[in-house]
PDB file of C-alpha atoms in Angstrom:
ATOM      1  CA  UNK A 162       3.565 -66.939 -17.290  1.00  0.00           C
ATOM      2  CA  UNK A 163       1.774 -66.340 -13.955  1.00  0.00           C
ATOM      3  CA  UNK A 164       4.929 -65.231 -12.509  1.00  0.00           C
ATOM      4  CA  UNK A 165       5.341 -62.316 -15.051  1.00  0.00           C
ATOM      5  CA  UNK A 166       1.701 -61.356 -14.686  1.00  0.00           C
ATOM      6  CA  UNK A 167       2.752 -60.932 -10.782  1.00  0.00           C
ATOM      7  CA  UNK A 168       5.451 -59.237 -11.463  1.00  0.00           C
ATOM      8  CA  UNK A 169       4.475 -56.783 -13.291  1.00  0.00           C
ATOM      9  CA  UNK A 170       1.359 -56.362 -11.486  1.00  0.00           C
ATOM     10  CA  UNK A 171       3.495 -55.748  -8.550  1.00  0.00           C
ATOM     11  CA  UNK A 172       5.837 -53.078 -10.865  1.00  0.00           C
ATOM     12  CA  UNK A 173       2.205 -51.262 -11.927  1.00  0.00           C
ATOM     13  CA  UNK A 174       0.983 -51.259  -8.087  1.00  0.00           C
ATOM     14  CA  UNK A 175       4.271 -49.446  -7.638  1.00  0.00           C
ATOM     15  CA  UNK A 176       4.247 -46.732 -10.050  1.00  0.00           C
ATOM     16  CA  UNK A 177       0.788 -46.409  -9.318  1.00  0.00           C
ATOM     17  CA  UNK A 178       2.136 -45.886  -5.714  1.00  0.00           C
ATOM     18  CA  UNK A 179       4.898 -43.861  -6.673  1.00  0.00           C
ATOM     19  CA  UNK A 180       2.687 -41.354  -9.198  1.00  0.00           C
ATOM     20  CA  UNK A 181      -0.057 -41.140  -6.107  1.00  0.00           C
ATOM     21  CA  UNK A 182       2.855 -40.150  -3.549  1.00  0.00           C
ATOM     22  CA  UNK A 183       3.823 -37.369  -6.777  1.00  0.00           C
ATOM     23  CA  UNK A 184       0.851 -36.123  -7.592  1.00  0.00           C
ATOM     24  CA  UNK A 185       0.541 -35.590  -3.530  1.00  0.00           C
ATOM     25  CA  UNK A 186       4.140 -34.144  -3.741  1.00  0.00           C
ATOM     26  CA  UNK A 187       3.496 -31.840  -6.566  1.00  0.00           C
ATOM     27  CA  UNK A 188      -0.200 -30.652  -4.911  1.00  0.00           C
ATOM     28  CA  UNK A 189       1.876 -29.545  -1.832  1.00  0.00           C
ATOM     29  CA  UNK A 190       4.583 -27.930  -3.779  1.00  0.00           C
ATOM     30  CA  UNK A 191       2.126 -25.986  -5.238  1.00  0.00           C
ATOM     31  CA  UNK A 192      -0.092 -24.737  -2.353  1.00  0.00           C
ATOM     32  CA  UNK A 193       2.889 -23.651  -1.087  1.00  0.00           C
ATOM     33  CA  UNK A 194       3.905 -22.266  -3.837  1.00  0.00           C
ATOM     34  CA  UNK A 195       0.850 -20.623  -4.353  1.00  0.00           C
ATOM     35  CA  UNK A 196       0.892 -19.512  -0.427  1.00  0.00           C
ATOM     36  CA  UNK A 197       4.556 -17.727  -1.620  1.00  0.00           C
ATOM     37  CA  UNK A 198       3.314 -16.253  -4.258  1.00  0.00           C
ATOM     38  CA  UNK A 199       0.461 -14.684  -2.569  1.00  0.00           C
ATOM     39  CA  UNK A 200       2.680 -13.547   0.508  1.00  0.00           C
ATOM     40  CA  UNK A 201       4.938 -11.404  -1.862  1.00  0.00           C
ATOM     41  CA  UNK A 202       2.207 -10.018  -3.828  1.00  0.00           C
ATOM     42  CA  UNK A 203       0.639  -8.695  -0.661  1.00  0.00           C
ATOM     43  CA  UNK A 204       4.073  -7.340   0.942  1.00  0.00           C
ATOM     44  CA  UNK A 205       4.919  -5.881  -2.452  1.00  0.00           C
ATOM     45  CA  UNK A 206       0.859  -4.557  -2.831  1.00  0.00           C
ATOM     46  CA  UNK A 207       1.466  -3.049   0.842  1.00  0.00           C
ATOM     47  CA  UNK A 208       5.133  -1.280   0.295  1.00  0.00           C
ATOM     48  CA  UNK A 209       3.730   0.347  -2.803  1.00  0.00           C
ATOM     49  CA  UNK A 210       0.360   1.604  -1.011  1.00  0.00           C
ATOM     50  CA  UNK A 211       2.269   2.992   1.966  1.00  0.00           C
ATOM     51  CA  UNK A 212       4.560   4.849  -0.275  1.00  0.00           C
ATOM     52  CA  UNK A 213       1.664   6.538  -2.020  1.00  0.00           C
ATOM     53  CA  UNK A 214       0.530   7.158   0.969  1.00  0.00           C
ATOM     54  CA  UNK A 215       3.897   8.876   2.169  1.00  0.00           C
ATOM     55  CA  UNK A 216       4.193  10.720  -1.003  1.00  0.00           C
ATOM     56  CA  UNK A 217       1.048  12.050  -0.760  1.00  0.00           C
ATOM     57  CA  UNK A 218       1.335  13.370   2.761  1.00  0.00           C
ATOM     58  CA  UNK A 219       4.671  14.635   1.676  1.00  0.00           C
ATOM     59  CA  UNK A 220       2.863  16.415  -0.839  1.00  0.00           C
ATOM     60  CA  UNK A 221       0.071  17.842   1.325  1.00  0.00           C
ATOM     61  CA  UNK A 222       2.882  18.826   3.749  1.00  0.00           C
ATOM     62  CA  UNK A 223       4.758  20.839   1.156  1.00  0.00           C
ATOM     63  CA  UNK A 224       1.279  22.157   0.054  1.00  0.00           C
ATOM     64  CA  UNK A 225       0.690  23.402   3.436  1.00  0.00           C
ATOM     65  CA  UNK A 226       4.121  25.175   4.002  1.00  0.00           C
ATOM     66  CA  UNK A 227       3.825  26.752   0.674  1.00  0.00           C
ATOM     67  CA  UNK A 228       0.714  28.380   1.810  1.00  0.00           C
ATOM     68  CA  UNK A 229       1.784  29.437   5.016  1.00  0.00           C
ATOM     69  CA  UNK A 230       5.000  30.951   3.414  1.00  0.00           C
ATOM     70  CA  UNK A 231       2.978  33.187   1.285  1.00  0.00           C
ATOM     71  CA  UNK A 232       0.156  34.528   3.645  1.00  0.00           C
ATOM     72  CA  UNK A 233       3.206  35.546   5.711  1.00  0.00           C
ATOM     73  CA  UNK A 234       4.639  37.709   2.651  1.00  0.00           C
ATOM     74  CA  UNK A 235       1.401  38.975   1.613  1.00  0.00           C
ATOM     75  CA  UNK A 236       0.978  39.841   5.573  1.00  0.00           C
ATOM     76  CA  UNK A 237       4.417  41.399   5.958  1.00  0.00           C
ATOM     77  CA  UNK A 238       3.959  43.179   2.370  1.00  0.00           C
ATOM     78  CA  UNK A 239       1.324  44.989   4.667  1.00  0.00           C
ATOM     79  CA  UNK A 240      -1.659  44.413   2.172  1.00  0.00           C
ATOM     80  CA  UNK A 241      -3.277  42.523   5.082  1.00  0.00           C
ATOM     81  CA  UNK A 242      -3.326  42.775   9.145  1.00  0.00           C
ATOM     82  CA  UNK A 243      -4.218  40.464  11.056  1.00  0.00           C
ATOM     83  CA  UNK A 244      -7.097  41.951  12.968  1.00  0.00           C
ATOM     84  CA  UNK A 245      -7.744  39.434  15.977  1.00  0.00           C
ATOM     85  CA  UNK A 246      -4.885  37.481  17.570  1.00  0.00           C
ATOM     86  CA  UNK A 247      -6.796  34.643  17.964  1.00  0.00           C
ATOM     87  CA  UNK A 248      -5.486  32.334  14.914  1.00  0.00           C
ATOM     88  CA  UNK A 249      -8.242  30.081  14.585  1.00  0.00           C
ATOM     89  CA  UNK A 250     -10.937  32.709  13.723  1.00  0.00           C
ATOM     90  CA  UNK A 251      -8.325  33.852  11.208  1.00  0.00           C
ATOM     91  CA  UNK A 252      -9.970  37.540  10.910  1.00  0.00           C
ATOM     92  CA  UNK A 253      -8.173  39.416   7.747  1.00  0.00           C
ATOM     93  CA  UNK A 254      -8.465  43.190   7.174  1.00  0.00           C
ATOM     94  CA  UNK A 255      -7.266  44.606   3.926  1.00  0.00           C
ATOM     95  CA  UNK A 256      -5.389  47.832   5.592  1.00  0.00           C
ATOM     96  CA  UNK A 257      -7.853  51.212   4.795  1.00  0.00           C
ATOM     97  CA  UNK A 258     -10.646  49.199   5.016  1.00  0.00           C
ATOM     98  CA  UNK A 259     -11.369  49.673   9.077  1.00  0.00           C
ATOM     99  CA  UNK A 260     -14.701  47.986   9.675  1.00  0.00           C
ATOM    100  CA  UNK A 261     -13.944  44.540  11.178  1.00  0.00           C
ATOM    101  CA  UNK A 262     -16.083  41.675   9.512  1.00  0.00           C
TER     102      UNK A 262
END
């Protein structure tokens, strides 16, 4: 009797053994798992934000050009003149009106 009170002791030591090892096993599997899971989220999260990003730039560019384009016409139309060359002070003069503002 002894003898199969050893042995199986011996048998429940070792599944005890073998479920500690894969419990172990299964914890790592997870963390990296989890570690995976996180990494793809964030590549995926940081694709998606720099194609809003593009689009919207793409969309501020196109915007911008559209403006441009039609202060040109409405200055070659000859509505407006451009009364200083300088650009940046941007100095518009509705033609007949001669007094510089």
């Amino acid at each position: 009797m002894d003898v199969f009170k050893k042995g199986f002791s011996m048998a429940k030591d070792g599944v005890v053994a073998a479920a500690e090892k894969t419990k172990a096993g299964v914890e790592e599997a997870a963390a990296k798992t989890k570690e995976g899971v996180i990494y793809v989220v964030t590549q995926k999260m940081t694709e998606q934000a720099n194609n809003v990003v593009d689009t919207a730039v793409a969309g501020a560019n196109d915007v911008t050009q559209a403006t441009v384009d039609e202060v040109e016409k409405v200055v070659a139309s000859g509505f407006v003149s451009l009364v200083s060359g300088d650009v940046s002070q941007m100095k518009w003069l509705l033609i007949g009106n001669s007094e510089q503002q």
